[in-house]
JSON list of C-alpha atoms in Angstrom, two decimals:
[
{"chain": "B", "resi": 1471, "resn": "UNK", "atom": "CA", "xyz": [-93.32, 215.48, -7.06]},
{"chain": "B", "resi": 1472, "resn": "UNK", "atom": "CA", "xyz": [-93.22, 217.41, -10.29]},
{"chain": "B", "resi": 1473, "resn": "UNK", "atom": "CA", "xyz": [-89.97, 218.49, -11.90]},
{"chain": "B", "resi": 1474, "resn": "UNK", "atom": "CA", "xyz": [-90.40, 222.25, -11.26]},
{"chain": "B", "resi": 1475, "resn": "UNK", "atom": "CA", "xyz": [-91.01, 221.61, -7.54]},
{"chain": "B", "resi": 1476, "resn": "UNK", "atom": "CA", "xyz": [-87.95, 219.36, -7.46]},
{"chain": "B", "resi": 1477, "resn": "UNK", "atom": "CA", "xyz": [-85.75, 221.98, -9.12]},
{"chain": "B", "resi": 1478, "resn": "UNK", "atom": "CA", "xyz": [-86.91, 224.73, -6.76]},
{"chain": "B", "resi": 1479, "resn": "UNK", "atom": "CA", "xyz": [-86.34, 222.48, -3.75]},
{"chain": "B", "resi": 1480, "resn": "UNK", "atom": "CA", "xyz": [-82.92, 221.50, -5.03]},
{"chain": "B", "resi": 1481, "resn": "UNK", "atom": "CA", "xyz": [-81.93, 225.14, -5.50]},
{"chain": "B", "resi": 1482, "resn": "UNK", "atom": "CA", "xyz": [-83.01, 225.98, -1.95]},
{"chain": "B", "resi": 1483, "resn": "UNK", "atom": "CA", "xyz": [-81.13, 222.98, -0.54]},
{"chain": "B", "resi": 1484, "resn": "UNK", "atom": "CA", "xyz": [-78.00, 223.94, -2.45]},
{"chain": "B", "resi": 1485, "resn": "UNK", "atom": "CA", "xyz": [-78.32, 227.54, -1.28]},
{"chain": "B", "resi": 1486, "resn": "UNK", "atom": "CA", "xyz": [-78.51, 226.34, 2.32]},
{"chain": "B", "resi": 1487, "resn": "UNK", "atom": "CA", "xyz": [-75.43, 224.13, 1.88]},
{"chain": "B", "resi": 1488, "resn": "UNK", "atom": "CA", "xyz": [-73.51, 226.96, 0.21]},
{"chain": "B", "resi": 1489, "resn": "UNK", "atom": "CA", "xyz": [-74.57, 229.45, 2.89]},
{"chain": "B", "resi": 1490, "resn": "UNK", "atom": "CA", "xyz": [-73.65, 227.05, 5.68]},
{"chain": "B", "resi": 1491, "resn": "UNK", "atom": "CA", "xyz": [-70.27, 226.37, 4.09]},
{"chain": "B", "resi": 1492, "resn": "UNK", "atom": "CA", "xyz": [-69.58, 230.09, 3.61]},
{"chain": "B", "resi": 1493, "resn": "UNK", "atom": "CA", "xyz": [-70.46, 231.01, 7.20]},
{"chain": "B", "resi": 1494, "resn": "UNK", "atom": "CA", "xyz": [-68.44, 228.00, 8.39]},
{"chain": "B", "resi": 1495, "resn": "UNK", "atom": "CA", "xyz": [-65.39, 229.65, 6.82]},
{"chain": "B", "resi": 1496, "resn": "UNK", "atom": "CA", "xyz": [-64.80, 226.98, 4.18]},
{"chain": "B", "resi": 1497, "resn": "UNK", "atom": "CA", "xyz": [-62.66, 227.69, 1.15]},
{"chain": "B", "resi": 1498, "resn": "UNK", "atom": "CA", "xyz": [-64.17, 228.17, -2.29]},
{"chain": "B", "resi": 1499, "resn": "UNK", "atom": "CA", "xyz": [-63.07, 224.67, -3.33]},
{"chain": "B", "resi": 1500, "resn": "UNK", "atom": "CA", "xyz": [-64.72, 223.11, -0.29]},
{"chain": "B", "resi": 1501, "resn": "UNK", "atom": "CA", "xyz": [-67.92, 225.07, -0.90]},
{"chain": "B", "resi": 1502, "resn": "UNK", "atom": "CA", "xyz": [-68.00, 223.90, -4.51]},
{"chain": "B", "resi": 1503, "resn": "UNK", "atom": "CA", "xyz": [-67.29, 220.29, -3.51]},
{"chain": "B", "resi": 1504, "resn": "UNK", "atom": "CA", "xyz": [-70.06, 220.31, -0.89]},
{"chain": "B", "resi": 1505, "resn": "UNK", "atom": "CA", "xyz": [-72.53, 221.81, -3.39]},
{"chain": "B", "resi": 1506, "resn": "UNK", "atom": "CA", "xyz": [-71.70, 219.18, -6.03]},
{"chain": "B", "resi": 1507, "resn": "UNK", "atom": "CA", "xyz": [-71.96, 216.30, -3.52]},
{"chain": "B", "resi": 1508, "resn": "UNK", "atom": "CA", "xyz": [-75.28, 217.67, -2.26]},
{"chain": "B", "resi": 1509, "resn": "UNK", "atom": "CA", "xyz": [-76.63, 218.01, -5.81]},
{"chain": "B", "resi": 1510, "resn": "UNK", "atom": "CA", "xyz": [-75.60, 214.44, -6.68]},
{"chain": "B", "resi": 1511, "resn": "UNK", "atom": "CA", "xyz": [-77.23, 213.04, -3.53]},
{"chain": "B", "resi": 1512, "resn": "UNK", "atom": "CA", "xyz": [-80.46, 214.94, -4.17]},
{"chain": "B", "resi": 1513, "resn": "UNK", "atom": "CA", "xyz": [-80.54, 213.86, -7.82]},
{"chain": "B", "resi": 1514, "resn": "UNK", "atom": "CA", "xyz": [-79.91, 210.21, -6.90]},
{"chain": "B", "resi": 1515, "resn": "UNK", "atom": "CA", "xyz": [-82.69, 210.37, -4.32]},
{"chain": "B", "resi": 1516, "resn": "UNK", "atom": "CA", "xyz": [-85.11, 211.84, -6.85]},
{"chain": "B", "resi": 1517, "resn": "UNK", "atom": "CA", "xyz": [-84.20, 209.14, -9.37]},
{"chain": "B", "resi": 1518, "resn": "UNK", "atom": "CA", "xyz": [-84.75, 206.39, -6.79]},
{"chain": "B", "resi": 1519, "resn": "UNK", "atom": "CA", "xyz": [-88.09, 207.91, -5.77]},
{"chain": "B", "resi": 1520, "resn": "UNK", "atom": "CA", "xyz": [-89.34, 208.04, -9.37]},
{"chain": "B", "resi": 1521, "resn": "UNK", "atom": "CA", "xyz": [-87.98, 204.54, -10.02]},
{"chain": "B", "resi": 1522, "resn": "UNK", "atom": "CA", "xyz": [-89.86, 203.20, -6.98]},
{"chain": "B", "resi": 1523, "resn": "UNK", "atom": "CA", "xyz": [-93.07, 204.92, -8.07]},
{"chain": "B", "resi": 1524, "resn": "UNK", "atom": "CA", "xyz": [-92.84, 203.48, -11.59]},
{"chain": "B", "resi": 1525, "resn": "UNK", "atom": "CA", "xyz": [-91.83, 200.05, -10.30]},
{"chain": "B", "resi": 1526, "resn": "UNK", "atom": "CA", "xyz": [-94.74, 199.98, -7.86]},
{"chain": "B", "resi": 1527, "resn": "UNK", "atom": "CA", "xyz": [-97.43, 200.37, -10.50]},
{"chain": "B", "resi": 1528, "resn": "UNK", "atom": "CA", "xyz": [-98.94, 197.36, -12.20]},
{"chain": "B", "resi": 1529, "resn": "UNK", "atom": "CA", "xyz": [-98.63, 197.28, -15.97]},
{"chain": "B", "resi": 1530, "resn": "UNK", "atom": "CA", "xyz": [-101.81, 197.60, -18.00]},
{"chain": "B", "resi": 1531, "resn": "UNK", "atom": "CA", "xyz": [-102.13, 195.56, -21.13]},
{"chain": "B", "resi": 1532, "resn": "UNK", "atom": "CA", "xyz": [-102.97, 197.34, -24.36]},
{"chain": "B", "resi": 1533, "resn": "UNK", "atom": "CA", "xyz": [-106.28, 195.46, -24.62]},
{"chain": "B", "resi": 1534, "resn": "UNK", "atom": "CA", "xyz": [-107.41, 196.64, -21.18]},
{"chain": "B", "resi": 1535, "resn": "UNK", "atom": "CA", "xyz": [-106.45, 200.22, -21.99]},
{"chain": "B", "resi": 1536, "resn": "UNK", "atom": "CA", "xyz": [-108.29, 200.04, -25.32]},
{"chain": "B", "resi": 1537, "resn": "UNK", "atom": "CA", "xyz": [-111.41, 198.63, -23.65]},
{"chain": "B", "resi": 1538, "resn": "UNK", "atom": "CA", "xyz": [-111.32, 201.36, -21.03]},
{"chain": "B", "resi": 1539, "resn": "UNK", "atom": "CA", "xyz": [-111.08, 204.01, -23.77]},
{"chain": "B", "resi": 1540, "resn": "UNK", "atom": "CA", "xyz": [-114.02, 202.46, -25.60]},
{"chain": "B", "resi": 1541, "resn": "UNK", "atom": "CA", "xyz": [-116.05, 202.48, -22.41]},
{"chain": "B", "resi": 1542, "resn": "UNK", "atom": "CA", "xyz": [-115.52, 206.19, -21.90]},
{"chain": "B", "resi": 1543, "resn": "UNK", "atom": "CA", "xyz": [-116.39, 206.89, -25.53]},
{"chain": "B", "resi": 1544, "resn": "UNK", "atom": "CA", "xyz": [-119.55, 204.79, -25.38]},
{"chain": "B", "resi": 1545, "resn": "UNK", "atom": "CA", "xyz": [-120.63, 206.56, -22.21]},
{"chain": "B", "resi": 1546, "resn": "UNK", "atom": "CA", "xyz": [-120.45, 209.89, -24.06]},
{"chain": "B", "resi": 1547, "resn": "UNK", "atom": "CA", "xyz": [-122.61, 208.71, -26.97]},
{"chain": "B", "resi": 1548, "resn": "UNK", "atom": "CA", "xyz": [-126.23, 209.81, -26.72]},
{"chain": "B", "resi": 1549, "resn": "UNK", "atom": "CA", "xyz": [-128.93, 207.17, -26.40]},
{"chain": "B", "resi": 1550, "resn": "UNK", "atom": "CA", "xyz": [-130.18, 205.98, -29.76]},
{"chain": "B", "resi": 1551, "resn": "UNK", "atom": "CA", "xyz": [-127.15, 207.35, -31.59]},
{"chain": "B", "resi": 1552, "resn": "UNK", "atom": "CA", "xyz": [-125.25, 204.85, -33.68]},
{"chain": "B", "resi": 1553, "resn": "UNK", "atom": "CA", "xyz": [-121.50, 204.72, -34.00]},
{"chain": "B", "resi": 1554, "resn": "UNK", "atom": "CA", "xyz": [-120.36, 204.30, -37.57]},
{"chain": "B", "resi": 1555, "resn": "UNK", "atom": "CA", "xyz": [-117.61, 205.49, -39.85]},
{"chain": "B", "resi": 1556, "resn": "UNK", "atom": "CA", "xyz": [-120.10, 206.95, -42.30]},
{"chain": "B", "resi": 1557, "resn": "UNK", "atom": "CA", "xyz": [-121.17, 210.53, -42.00]},
{"chain": "B", "resi": 1558, "resn": "UNK", "atom": "CA", "xyz": [-124.71, 211.60, -42.70]},
{"chain": "B", "resi": 1559, "resn": "UNK", "atom": "CA", "xyz": [-125.35, 214.43, -45.13]},
{"chain": "B", "resi": 1560, "resn": "UNK", "atom": "CA", "xyz": [-128.45, 215.58, -43.23]}
]
């Protein structure tokens, strides 16, 4: 989930909690407390989700990443074209 989607979802969830608390007849302090607790729970859940996604991926060594980049570059080079650091004047 991207950050903008998360923020929009969090705002809607907080609005629902605030609306529910208001129509329940809660005091302003209780409404504020419920909103803060809800925001903390949502933020902790988002952090754990991102942490699990990052932890679930396998690390790629720098050599493998470099070789993959070279492969994509070599695939883009036309047949018969040489790769060199020198530039032709023609």
